[in-house]
Each structure stands twice: as structure tokens, then as C-alpha cells.
CSV table of C-alpha atoms in Angstrom, one decimal:
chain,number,residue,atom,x,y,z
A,57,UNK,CA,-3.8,19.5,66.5
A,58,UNK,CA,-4.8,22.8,67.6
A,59,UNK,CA,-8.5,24.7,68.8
A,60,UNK,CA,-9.1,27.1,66.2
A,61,UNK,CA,-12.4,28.1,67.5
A,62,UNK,CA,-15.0,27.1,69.9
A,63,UNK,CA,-15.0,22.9,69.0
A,64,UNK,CA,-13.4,23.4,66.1
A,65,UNK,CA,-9.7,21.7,66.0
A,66,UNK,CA,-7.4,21.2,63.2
A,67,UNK,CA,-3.9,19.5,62.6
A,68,UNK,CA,-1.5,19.0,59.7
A,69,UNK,CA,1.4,16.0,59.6
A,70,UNK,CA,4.1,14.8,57.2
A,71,UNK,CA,4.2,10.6,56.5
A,72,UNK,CA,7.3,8.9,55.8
A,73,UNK,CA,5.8,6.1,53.0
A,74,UNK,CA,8.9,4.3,52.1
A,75,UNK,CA,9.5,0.7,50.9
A,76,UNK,CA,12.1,-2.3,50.7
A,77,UNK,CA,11.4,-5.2,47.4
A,78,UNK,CA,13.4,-8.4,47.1
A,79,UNK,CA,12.3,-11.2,44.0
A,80,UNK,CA,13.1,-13.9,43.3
A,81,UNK,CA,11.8,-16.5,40.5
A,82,UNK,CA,12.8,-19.3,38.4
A,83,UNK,CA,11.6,-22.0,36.2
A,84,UNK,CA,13.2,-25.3,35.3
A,85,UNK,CA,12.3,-27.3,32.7
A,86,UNK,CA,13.4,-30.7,31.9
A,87,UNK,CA,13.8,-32.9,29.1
A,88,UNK,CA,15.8,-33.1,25.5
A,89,UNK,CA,16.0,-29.7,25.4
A,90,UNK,CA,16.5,-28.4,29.3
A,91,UNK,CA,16.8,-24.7,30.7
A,92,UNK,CA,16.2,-22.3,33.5
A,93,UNK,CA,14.3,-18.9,33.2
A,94,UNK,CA,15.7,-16.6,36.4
A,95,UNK,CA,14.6,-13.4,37.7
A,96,UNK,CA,16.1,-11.6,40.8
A,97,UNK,CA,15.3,-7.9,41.8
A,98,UNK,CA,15.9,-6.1,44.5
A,99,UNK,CA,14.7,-2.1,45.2
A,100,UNK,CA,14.1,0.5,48.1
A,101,UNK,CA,13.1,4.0,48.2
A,102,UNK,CA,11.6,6.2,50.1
A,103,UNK,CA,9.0,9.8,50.1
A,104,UNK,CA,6.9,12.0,52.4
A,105,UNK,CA,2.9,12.3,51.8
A,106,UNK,CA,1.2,15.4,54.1
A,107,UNK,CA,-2.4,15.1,55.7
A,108,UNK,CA,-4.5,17.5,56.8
A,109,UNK,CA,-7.5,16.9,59.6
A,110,UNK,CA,-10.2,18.8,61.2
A,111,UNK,CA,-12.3,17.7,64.2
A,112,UNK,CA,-15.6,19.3,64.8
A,113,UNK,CA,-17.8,18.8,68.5
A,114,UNK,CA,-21.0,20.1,68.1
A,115,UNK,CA,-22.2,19.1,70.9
A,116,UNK,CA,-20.9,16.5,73.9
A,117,UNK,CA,-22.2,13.6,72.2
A,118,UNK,CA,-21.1,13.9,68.9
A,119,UNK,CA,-18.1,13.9,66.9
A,120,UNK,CA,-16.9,14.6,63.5
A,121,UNK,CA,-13.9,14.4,61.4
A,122,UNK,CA,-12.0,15.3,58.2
A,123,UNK,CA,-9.1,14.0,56.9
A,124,UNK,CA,-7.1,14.2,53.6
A,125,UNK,CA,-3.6,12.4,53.0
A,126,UNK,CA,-2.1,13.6,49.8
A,127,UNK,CA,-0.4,10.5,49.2
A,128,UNK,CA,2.9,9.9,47.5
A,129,UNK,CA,5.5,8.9,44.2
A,130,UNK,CA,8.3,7.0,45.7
A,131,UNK,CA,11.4,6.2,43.9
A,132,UNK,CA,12.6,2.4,44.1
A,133,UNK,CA,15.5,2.5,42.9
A,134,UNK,CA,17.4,-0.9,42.3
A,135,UNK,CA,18.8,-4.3,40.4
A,136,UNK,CA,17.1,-6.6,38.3
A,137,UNK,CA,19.2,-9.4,36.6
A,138,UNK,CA,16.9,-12.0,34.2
A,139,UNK,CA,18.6,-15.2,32.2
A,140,UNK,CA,16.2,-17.0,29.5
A,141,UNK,CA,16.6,-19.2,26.9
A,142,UNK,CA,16.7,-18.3,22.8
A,143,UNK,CA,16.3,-20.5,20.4
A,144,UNK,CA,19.6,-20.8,17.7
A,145,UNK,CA,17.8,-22.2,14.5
A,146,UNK,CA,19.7,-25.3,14.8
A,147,UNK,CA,19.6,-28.4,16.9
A,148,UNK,CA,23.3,-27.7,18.1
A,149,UNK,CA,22.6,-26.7,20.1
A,150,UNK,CA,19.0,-25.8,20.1
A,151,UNK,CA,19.0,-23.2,22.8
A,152,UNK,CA,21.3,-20.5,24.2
A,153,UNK,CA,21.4,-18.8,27.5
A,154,UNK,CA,21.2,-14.9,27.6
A,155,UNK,CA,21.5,-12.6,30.1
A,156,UNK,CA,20.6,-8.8,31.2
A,157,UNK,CA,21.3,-7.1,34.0
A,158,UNK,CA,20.9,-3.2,34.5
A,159,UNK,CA,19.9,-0.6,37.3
A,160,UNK,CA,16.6,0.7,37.2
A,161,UNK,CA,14.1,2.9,38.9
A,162,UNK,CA,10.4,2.4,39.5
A,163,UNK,CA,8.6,4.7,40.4
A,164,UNK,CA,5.1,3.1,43.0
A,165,UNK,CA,2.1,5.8,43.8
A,166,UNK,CA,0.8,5.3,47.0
A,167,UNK,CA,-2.7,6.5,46.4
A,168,UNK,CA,-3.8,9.7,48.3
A,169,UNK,CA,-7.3,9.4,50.4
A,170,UNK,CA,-9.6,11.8,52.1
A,171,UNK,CA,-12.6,10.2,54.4
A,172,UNK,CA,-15.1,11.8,56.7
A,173,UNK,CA,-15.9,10.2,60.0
A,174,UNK,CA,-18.4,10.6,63.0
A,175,UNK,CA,-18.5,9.3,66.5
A,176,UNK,CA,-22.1,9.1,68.6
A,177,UNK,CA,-21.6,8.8,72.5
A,178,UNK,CA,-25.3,7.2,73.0
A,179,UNK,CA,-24.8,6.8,76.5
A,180,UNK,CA,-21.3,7.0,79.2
A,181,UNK,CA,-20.7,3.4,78.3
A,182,UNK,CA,-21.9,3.0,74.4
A,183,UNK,CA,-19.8,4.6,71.3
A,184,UNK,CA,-21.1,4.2,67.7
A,185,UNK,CA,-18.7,5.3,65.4
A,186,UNK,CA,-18.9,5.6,61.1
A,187,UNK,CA,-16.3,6.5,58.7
A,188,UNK,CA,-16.4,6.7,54.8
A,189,UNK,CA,-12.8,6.7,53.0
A,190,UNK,CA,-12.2,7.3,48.8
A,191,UNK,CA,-8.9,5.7,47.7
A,192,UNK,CA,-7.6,7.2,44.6
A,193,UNK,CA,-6.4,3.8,43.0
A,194,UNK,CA,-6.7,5.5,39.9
A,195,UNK,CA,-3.1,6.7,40.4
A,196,UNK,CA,-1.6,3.3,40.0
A,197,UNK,CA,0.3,2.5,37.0
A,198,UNK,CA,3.7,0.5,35.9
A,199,UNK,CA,6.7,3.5,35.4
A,200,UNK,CA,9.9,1.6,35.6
A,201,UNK,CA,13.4,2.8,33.6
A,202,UNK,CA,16.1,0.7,33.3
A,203,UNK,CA,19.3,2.0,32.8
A,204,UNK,CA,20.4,-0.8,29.9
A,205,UNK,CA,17.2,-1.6,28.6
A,206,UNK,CA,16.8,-4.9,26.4
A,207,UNK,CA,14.5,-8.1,25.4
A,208,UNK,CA,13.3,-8.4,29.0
A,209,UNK,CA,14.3,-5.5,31.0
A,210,UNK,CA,12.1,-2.8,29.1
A,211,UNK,CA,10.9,0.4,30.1
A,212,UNK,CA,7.3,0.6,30.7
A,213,UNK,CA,5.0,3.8,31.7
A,214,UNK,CA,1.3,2.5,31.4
A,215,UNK,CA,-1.8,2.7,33.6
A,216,UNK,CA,-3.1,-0.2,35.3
A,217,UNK,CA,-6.7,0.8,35.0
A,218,UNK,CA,-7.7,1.2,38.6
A,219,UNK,CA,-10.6,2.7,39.1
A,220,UNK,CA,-11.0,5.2,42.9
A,221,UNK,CA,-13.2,2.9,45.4
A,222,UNK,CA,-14.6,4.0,48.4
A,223,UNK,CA,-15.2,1.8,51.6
A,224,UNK,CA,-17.4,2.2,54.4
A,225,UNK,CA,-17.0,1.3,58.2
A,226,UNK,CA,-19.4,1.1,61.4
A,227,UNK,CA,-18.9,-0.3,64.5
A,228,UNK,CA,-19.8,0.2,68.4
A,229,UNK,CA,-18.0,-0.3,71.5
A,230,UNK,CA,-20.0,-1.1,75.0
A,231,UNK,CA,-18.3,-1.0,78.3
A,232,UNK,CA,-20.3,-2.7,81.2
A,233,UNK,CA,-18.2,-1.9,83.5
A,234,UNK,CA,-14.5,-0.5,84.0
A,235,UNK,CA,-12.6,-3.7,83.2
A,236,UNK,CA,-14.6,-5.1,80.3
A,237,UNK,CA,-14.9,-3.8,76.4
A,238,UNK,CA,-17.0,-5.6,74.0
A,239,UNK,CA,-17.0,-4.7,70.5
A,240,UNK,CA,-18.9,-5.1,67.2
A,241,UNK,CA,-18.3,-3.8,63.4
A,242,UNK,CA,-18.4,-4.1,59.7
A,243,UNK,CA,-16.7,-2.8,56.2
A,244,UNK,CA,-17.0,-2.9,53.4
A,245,UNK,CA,-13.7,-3.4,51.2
A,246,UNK,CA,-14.3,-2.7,47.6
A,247,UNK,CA,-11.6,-3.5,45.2
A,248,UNK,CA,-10.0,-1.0,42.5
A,249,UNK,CA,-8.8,-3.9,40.2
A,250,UNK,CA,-10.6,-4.1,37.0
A,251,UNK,CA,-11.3,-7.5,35.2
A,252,UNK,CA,-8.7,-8.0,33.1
A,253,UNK,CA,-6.5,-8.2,35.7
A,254,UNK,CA,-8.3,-11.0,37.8
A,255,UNK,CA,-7.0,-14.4,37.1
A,256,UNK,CA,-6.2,-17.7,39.7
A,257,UNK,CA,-2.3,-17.2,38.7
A,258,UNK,CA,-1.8,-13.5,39.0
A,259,UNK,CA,-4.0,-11.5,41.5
A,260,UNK,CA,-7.8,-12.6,43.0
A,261,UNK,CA,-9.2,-9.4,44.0
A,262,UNK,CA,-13.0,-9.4,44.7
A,263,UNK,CA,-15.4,-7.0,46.5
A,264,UNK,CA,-15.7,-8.4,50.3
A,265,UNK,CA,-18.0,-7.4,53.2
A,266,UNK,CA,-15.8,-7.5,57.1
A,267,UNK,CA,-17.7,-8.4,60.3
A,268,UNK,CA,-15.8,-8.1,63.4
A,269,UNK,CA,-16.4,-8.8,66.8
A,270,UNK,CA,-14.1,-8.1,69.8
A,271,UNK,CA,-13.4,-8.1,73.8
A,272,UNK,CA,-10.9,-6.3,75.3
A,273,UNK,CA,-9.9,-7.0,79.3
A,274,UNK,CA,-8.4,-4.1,81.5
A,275,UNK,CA,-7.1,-4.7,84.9
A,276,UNK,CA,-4.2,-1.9,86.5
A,277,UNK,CA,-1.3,-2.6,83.4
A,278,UNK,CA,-2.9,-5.5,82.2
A,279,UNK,CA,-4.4,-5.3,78.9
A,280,UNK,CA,-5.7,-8.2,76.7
A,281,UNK,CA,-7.6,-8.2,73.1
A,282,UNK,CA,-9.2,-11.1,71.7
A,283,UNK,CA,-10.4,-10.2,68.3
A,284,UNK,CA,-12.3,-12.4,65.5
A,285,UNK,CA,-12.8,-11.4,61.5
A,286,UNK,CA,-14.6,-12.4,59.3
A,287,UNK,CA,-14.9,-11.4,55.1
A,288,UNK,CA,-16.1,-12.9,52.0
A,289,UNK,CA,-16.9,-12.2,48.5
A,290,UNK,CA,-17.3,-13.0,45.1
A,291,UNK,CA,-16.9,-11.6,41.7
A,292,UNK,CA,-17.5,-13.1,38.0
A,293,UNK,CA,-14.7,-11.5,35.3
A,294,UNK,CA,-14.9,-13.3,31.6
A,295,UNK,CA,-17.7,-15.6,32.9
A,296,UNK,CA,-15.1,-17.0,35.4
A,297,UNK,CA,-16.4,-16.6,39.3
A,298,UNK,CA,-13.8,-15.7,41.7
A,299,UNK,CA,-14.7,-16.2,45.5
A,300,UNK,CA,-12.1,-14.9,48.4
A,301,UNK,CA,-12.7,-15.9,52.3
A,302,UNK,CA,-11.0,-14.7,55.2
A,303,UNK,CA,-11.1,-15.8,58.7
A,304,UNK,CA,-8.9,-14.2,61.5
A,305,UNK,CA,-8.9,-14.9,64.9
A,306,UNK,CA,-5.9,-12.5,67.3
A,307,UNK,CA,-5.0,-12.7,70.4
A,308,UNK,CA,-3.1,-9.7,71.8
A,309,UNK,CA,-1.3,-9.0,75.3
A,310,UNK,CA,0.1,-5.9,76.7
A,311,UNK,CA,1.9,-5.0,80.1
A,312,UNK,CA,2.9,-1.6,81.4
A,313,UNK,CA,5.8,-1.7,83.9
């Protein structure tokens, strides 16, 4: 980042977003008339997103700050090999094993974001900070190609119906003295996945509420960060509720020789 003007300062930045997939699945089913359904995949790929930030100090106590990532289309490119069972019209035998295998690309958007944020220095020991950030889930969609398409292994470019959301963070930090940091804070995590996606066997996506709290210990190159989270919420898609809990307690260490 650089001063443009008198407490103005602004930067610009290039992300590497890349990604690795491996899958693996299979179903076996016993009885008279026994077979296995198996999928394996594996992909990786890679992209560059850009951001752009400005940081505004009005005054000594107070801070604000813009960003915008432009997000990104990477390219997984990759294997998938699937074997099922078809049925032959006859009981001898009833069912035949098939195969496909073929190279294929699919294309992921990571979802670009801009968010506006703002830092209050109350006092030489208390900070009060506040940031709002819009995801573009809209973006997402499924755009795969294989190379040797067939029964299983089809192409597919369709949206997934995400809708933007926009969460919201506070929090404050108090330092009693030079050794000690106690801190406190909550978010909001909205989620971009609409109802007919929601179901206990595929994904369980609700809109949740964060509380944290937090102490950290400082002493010469000594550091230490003992961290507790908390988050729940519910949600009600086809008359079905849907609650999601999350508990997290972390303990973090760190030495400078």
C-alpha cells in the first residue's frame, strides 16, 4: 500500500486461488442379484483473483477501510472413472457391469467480495472494530466437460441458484496491561444455499449467529491464544427444520527464536 494523500492510502494485490480434488465412493449391495456402484475422481487447477483496498484515517481514533477481491474461474482439470450396474432383460444374468472413464474439466467460481470496515481506538488500550462483507455466491454453478461423455459422465453447465449474502462482524479487543489481551466478538454467517438444496444426505446449510471470546498472553517471544466459538442456527426448507451447532475451543502457541 501506498499514501496517496494526507490519510488516504491505497494498495492493489494478485491471489493465487488454486485447488487439489480426490473422490472416492462406492456402494455394495448384497443379495440374489449383487453389485458395486464406484466413482473415483481426481482434479487440480489453479487461477489468479486481484484486490483492490483503500484505507482512510480521518482522524487518530478512527479507521476505515475498502476492499474488493474480484474473485476467480479456475480450471480443474482431471479423471473421473464410474462402474454401475444395467439391467439385461433377462435373469441370465440379470445385471451387467459397465464402465466410463474420460478426462474432463470443471470449471469452480470462487465468488468475488467487496466489504467495508471500520476500526474505533476508544481509549490507548480498547479497539472496537466492524466490518460488513457481500459474497457474490450467485456465481456458482456446475460447468464440467468431459472429454468422452456418456450415461454417467455427462456434461453439465447449470446454476446452482445461490443467491449473494452479506455477513456482518464486531468485535473489541482490551489490553489491561502489556502482557495480557482479552477479546470479544460476533458474526453473523448467512448462507447462499437455497432450499432445494438442503437435505440431511447432501448439504445442511442454515443461517448461524458466531460469538467469540478470546485471551491472548505476551511475554518477550512468547505468545499464547486461547480462543472459544460458539454458533448456532436453524432453518425450515419443505416444512423440514434443519438446526446446525458449532462449538470450538483452540489453543495456539508461538515462539520467536
Amino acid at each position: 500500500a501506498r499514501d496517496i494523500a494526507s490519510g488516504i492510502s491505497a494498495g492493489i494485490g494478485l491471489n493465487v486461488i488454486g485447488g487439489d480434488m480426490e473422490k472416492h465412493a462406492r456402494k455394495d449391495v448384497t443379495g440374489t442379484n449383487s453389485y458395486t456402484y464406484e466413482s473415483d475422481g481426481t482434479c487440480d487447477g489453479n487461477s489468479l483473483e486481484w484486490q483492490a483496498g483503500m484505507l482512510f484515517k480521518p482522524s487518530s481514533i478512527l479507521q476505515l477501510g475498502l476492499v474488493y477481491r474480484s474473485g476467480s474461474e479456475v480450471a480443474l482439470k482431471g479423471e473421473a472413472r464410474v462402474q454401475y450396474p444395467v439391467p439385461t432383460g433377462t435373469t441370465t444374468p440379470p445385471l451387467i457391469v459397465k464402465q466410463e472413464k474420460s478426462d474432463f474439466t470443471r470449471k469452480y467460481n470462487h465468488p468475488a467480495t467487496c466489504g467495508l470496515g471500520i476500526a474505533f481506538y476508544a481509549a490507548p488500550n480498547l479497539t472496537i472494530t466492524s466490518d460488513i462483507t457481500k459474497t457474490m455466491w450467485s456465481s456458482m454453478k456446475k460447468d464440467v466437460d468431459y472429454a468422452a461423455s456418456g450415461s454417467i459422465l455427462t456434461d453439465a453447465n447449470k446454476t446452482l441458484d445461490w443467491t449473494d449474502a452479506t455477513r456482518f462482524r464486531t468485535g473489541m479487543e482490551y489490553r489491561p496491561n502489556s502482557t495480557l489481551a482479552i477479546r470479544a466478538g460476533m458474526l453473523t454467517d448467512p448462507s447462499p444455499v437455497p432450499d432445494k438444496a438442503i437435505s440431511l444426505t447432501n448439504v445442511i446449510d442454515v443461517e448461524r449467529i458466531f460469538y467469540t471470546l478470546g485471551v491472548s498472553f505476551m511475554k518477550d517471544n512468547l505468545t499464547c491464544d486461547l480462543v472459544y466459538l460458539h454458533g448456532d442456527g436453524e432453518r425450515v426448507a419443505d416444512s423440514v427444520r434443519y438446526t446446525k451447532t458449532t462449538n470450538e475451543y483452540r489453543l495456539a502457541g508461538q515462539y520467536r527464536f
